[in-house]
mmCIF file of C-alpha atoms in Angstrom:
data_model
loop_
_atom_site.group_PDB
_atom_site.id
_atom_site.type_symbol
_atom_site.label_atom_id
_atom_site.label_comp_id
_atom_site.label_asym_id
_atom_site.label_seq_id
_atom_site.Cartn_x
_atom_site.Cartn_y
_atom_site.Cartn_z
ATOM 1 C CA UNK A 12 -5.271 53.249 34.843
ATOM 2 C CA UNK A 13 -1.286 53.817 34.843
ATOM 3 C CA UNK A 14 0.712 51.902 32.205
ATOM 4 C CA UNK A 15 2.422 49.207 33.872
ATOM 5 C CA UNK A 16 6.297 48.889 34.592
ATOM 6 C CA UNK A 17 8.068 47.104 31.625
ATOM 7 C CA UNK A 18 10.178 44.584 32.247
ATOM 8 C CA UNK A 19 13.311 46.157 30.944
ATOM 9 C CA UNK A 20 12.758 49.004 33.599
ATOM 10 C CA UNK A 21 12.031 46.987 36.075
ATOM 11 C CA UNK A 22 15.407 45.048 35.835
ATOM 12 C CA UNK A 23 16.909 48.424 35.493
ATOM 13 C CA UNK A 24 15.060 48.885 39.012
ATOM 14 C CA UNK A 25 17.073 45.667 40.109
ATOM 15 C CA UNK A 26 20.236 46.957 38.850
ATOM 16 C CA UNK A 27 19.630 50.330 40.933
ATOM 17 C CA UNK A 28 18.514 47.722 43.936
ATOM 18 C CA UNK A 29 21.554 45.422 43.650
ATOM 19 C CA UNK A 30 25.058 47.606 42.656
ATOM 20 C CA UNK A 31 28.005 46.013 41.253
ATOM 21 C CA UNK A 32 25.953 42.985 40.213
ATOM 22 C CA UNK A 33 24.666 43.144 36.933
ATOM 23 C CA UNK A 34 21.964 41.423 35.808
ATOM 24 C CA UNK A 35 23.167 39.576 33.129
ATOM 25 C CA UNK A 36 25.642 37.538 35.557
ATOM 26 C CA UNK A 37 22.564 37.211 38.393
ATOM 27 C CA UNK A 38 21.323 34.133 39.434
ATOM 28 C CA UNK A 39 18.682 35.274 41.286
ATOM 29 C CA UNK A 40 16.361 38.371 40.142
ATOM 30 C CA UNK A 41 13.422 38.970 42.369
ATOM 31 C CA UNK A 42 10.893 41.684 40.579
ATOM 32 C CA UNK A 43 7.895 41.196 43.192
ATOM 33 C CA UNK A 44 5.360 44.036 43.514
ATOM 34 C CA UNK A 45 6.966 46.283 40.920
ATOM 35 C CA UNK A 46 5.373 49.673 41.042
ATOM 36 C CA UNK A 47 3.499 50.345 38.886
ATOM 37 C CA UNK A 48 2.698 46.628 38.442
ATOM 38 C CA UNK A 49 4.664 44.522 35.721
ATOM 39 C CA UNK A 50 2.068 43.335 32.820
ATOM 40 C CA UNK A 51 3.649 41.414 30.200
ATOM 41 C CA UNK A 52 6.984 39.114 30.367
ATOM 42 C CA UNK A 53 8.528 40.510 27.699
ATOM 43 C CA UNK A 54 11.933 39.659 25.346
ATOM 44 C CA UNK A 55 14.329 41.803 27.753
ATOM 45 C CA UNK A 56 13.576 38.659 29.919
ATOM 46 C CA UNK A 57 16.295 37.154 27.762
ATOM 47 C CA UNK A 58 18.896 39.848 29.339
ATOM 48 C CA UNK A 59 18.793 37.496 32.398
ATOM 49 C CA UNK A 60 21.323 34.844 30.972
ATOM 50 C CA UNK A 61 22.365 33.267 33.738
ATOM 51 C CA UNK A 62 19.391 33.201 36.102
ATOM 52 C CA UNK A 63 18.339 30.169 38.176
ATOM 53 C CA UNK A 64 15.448 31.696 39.892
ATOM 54 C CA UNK A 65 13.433 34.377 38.547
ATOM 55 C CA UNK A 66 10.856 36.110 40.805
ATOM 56 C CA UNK A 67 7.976 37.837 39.098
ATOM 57 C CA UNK A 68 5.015 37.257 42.049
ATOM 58 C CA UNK A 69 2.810 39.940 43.025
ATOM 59 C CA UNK A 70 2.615 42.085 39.700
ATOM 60 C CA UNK A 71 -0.515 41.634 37.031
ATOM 61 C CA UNK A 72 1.205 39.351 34.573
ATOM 62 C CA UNK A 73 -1.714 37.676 32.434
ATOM 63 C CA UNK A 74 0.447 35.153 30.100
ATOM 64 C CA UNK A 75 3.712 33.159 30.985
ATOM 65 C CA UNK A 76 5.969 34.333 28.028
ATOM 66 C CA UNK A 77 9.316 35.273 26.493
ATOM 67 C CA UNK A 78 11.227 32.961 28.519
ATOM 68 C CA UNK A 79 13.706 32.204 25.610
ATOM 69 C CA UNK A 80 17.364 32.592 26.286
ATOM 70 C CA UNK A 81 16.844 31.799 30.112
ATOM 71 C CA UNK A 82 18.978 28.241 29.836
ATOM 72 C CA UNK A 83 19.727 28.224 33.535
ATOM 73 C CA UNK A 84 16.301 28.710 34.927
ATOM 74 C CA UNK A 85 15.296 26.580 37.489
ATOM 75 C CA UNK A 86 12.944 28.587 39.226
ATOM 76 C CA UNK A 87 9.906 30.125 37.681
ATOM 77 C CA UNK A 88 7.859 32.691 40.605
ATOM 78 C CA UNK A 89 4.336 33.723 39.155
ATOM 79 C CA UNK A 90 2.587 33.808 42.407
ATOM 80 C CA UNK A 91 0.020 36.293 43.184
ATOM 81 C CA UNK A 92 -0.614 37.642 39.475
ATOM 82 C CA UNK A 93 -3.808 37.302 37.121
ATOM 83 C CA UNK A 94 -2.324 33.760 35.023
ATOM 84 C CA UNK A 95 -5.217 32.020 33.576
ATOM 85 C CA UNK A 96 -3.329 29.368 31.884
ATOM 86 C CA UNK A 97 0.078 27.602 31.402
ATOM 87 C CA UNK A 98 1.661 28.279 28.671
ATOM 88 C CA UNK A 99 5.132 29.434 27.409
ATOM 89 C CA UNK A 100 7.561 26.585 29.451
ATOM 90 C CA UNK A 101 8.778 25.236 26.273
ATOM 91 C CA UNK A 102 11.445 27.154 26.346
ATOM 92 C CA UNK A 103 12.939 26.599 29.997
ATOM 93 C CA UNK A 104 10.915 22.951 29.423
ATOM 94 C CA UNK A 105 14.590 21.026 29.998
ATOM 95 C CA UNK A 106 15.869 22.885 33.004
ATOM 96 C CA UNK A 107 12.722 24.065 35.029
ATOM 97 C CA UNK A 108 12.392 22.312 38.435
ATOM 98 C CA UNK A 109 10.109 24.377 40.290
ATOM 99 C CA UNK A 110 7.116 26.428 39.396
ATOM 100 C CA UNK A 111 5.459 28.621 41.653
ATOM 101 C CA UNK A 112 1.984 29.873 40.329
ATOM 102 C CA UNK A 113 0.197 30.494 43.646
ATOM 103 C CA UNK A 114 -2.998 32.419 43.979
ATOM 104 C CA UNK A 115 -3.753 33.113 40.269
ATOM 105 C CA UNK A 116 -6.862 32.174 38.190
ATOM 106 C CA UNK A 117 -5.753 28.831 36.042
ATOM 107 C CA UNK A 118 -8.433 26.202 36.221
ATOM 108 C CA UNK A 119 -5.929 23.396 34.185
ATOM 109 C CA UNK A 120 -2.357 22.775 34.202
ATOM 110 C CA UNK A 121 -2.202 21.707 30.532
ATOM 111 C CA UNK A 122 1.011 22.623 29.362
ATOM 112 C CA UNK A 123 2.807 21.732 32.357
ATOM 113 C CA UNK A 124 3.984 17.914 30.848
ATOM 114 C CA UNK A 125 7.008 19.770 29.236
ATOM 115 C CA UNK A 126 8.962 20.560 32.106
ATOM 116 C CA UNK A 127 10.376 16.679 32.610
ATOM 117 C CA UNK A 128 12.275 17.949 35.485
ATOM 118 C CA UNK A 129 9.803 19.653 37.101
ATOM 119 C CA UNK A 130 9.543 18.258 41.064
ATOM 120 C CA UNK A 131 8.175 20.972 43.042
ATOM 121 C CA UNK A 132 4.068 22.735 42.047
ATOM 122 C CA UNK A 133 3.112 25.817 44.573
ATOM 123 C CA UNK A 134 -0.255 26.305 42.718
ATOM 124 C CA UNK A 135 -2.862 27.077 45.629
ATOM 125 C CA UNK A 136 -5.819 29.096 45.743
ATOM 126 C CA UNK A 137 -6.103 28.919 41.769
ATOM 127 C CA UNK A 138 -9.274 27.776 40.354
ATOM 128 C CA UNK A 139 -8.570 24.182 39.885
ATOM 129 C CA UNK A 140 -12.108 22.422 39.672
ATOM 130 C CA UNK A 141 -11.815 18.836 38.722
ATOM 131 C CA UNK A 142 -9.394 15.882 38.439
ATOM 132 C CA UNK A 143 -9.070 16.613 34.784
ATOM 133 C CA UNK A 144 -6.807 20.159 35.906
ATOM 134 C CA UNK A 145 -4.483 18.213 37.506
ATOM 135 C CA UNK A 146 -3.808 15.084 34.951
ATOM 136 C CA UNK A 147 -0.987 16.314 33.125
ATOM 137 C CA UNK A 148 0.934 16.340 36.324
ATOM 138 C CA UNK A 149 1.069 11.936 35.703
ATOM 139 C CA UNK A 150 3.764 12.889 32.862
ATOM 140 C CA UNK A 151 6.192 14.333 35.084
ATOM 141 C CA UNK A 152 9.224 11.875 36.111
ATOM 142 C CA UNK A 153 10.592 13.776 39.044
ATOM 143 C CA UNK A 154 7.460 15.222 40.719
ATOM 144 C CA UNK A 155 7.291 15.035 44.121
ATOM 145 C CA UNK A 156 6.094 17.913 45.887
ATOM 146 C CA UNK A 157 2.791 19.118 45.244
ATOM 147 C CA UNK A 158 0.500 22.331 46.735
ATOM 148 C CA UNK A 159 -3.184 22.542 45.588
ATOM 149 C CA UNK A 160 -4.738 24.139 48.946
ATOM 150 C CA UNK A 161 -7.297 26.489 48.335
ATOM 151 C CA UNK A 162 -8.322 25.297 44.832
ATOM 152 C CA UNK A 163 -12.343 23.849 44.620
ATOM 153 C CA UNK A 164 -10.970 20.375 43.717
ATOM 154 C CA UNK A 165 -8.783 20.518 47.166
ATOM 155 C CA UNK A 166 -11.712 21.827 49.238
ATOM 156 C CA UNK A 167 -14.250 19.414 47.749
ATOM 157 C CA UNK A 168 -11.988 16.290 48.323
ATOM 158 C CA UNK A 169 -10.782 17.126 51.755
ATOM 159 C CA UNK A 170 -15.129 18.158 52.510
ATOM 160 C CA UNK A 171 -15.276 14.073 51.126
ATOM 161 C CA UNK A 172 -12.563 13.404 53.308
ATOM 162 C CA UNK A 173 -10.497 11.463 50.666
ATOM 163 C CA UNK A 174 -8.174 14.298 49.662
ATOM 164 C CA UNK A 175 -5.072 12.778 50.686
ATOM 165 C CA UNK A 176 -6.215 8.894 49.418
ATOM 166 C CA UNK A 177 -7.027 9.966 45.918
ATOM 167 C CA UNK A 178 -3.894 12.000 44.963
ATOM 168 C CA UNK A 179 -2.044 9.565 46.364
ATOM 169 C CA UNK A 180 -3.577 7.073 43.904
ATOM 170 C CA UNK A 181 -3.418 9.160 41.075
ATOM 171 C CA UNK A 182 0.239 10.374 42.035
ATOM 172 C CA UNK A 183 1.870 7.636 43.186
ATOM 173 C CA UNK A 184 5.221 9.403 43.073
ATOM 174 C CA UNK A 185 4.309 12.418 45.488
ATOM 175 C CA UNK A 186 7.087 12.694 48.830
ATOM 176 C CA UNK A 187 5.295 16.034 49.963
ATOM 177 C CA UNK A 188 1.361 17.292 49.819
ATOM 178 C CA UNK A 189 -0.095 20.978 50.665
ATOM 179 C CA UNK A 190 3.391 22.035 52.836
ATOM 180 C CA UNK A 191 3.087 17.979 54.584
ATOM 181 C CA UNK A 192 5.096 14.693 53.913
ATOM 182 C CA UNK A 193 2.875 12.678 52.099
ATOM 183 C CA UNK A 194 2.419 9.432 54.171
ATOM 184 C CA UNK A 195 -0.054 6.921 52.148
ATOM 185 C CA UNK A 196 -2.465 4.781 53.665
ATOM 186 C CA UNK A 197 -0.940 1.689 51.971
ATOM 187 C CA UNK A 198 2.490 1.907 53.623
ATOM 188 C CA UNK A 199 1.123 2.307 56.898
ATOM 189 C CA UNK A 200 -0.895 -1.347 56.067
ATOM 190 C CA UNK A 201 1.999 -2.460 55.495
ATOM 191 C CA UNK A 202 3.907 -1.655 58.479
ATOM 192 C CA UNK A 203 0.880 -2.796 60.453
ATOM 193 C CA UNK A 204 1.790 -6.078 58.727
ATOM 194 C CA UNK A 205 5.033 -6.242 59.816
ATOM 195 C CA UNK A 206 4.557 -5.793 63.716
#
């Protein structure tokens, strides 16, 4: 098997990609499907000063890391990559509003109550089993938009048909639910009570 593409070569790829605009003043870097495949986040992450959205999706990264030094990042892309836990958001823990960790192989989101400004969760088709994956999610102030589709938890709950009752209970804060506004069977009870 081919050693993978290092980070620091693959934002020299960017560079080559995006003239005049060097990566160090980008606010958005998209690295998706880097060939050969990216591996590791490594330190040259911290080249990226002033990114807001970082896209690392379809490569082989195993471990969130080395995000120290990105102070602006607001976007975290990890879809489509071999992930098997969170780990590593300390560092963007105070500016992070969206992570997007589609269609990789985490079974908990321990690690996740750092980000206190984290609203928006793309983490589909992941490996999510039971109620006890998702907990962590309660500690987040601004959450509100939420996509678990595809994970055994999801497809067991929405077999039970009470998918959309119990993460509304256990999320009361939720706007927006697998791509769909979230609209909760106790405000429609109450707007049967008002006609």
């Amino acid at each position: 098997m081919s050693k993978g593409t290092s980070i620091k070569d693959a934002i020299k790829l960017w560079e080559e990609k995006n003239p005049g605009q060097p990566s160090s003043e980008a606010t958005i870097v998209k690295m998706l499907s880097v060939q050969p495949f990216i591996t590791k986040m490594d330190a040259s992450l911290a080249s990226l000063t002033k990114v807001e959205h970082l896209a690392l999706s379809t490569n082989m990264i195993e471990k969130i890391s080395n995000l120290n030094g990105l102070s602006c990042l607001k976007i975290l892309s990890l879809g489509r990559n071999m992930i098997k836990k969170i780990e590593g958001l300390d560092a963007v823990a105070d500016t992070l509003e969206e992570l997007w960790i589609s269609y990789n192989q985490i079974e908990r989101l321990n690690g996740i109550e750092c980000c206190k400004k984290l609203k928006v969760l793309y983490a589909s088709n992941n490996k999510i089993k039971a109620w006890e994956g998702v907990t962590s999610l309660q500690a987040l102030p601004a959450f509100e938009d939420l996509l678990l589709v595809g994970n055994p938890l999801e497809e067991k709950c929405t077999a039970d048909g009470n998918w959309i009752s119990e993460i509304s209970k256990k999320f009361p804060m939720l706007k927006k639910l697998d791509g769909k506004p979230l609209i909760r069977e106790d405000a429609l009870d109450g707007e049967e009570k008002d006609v």
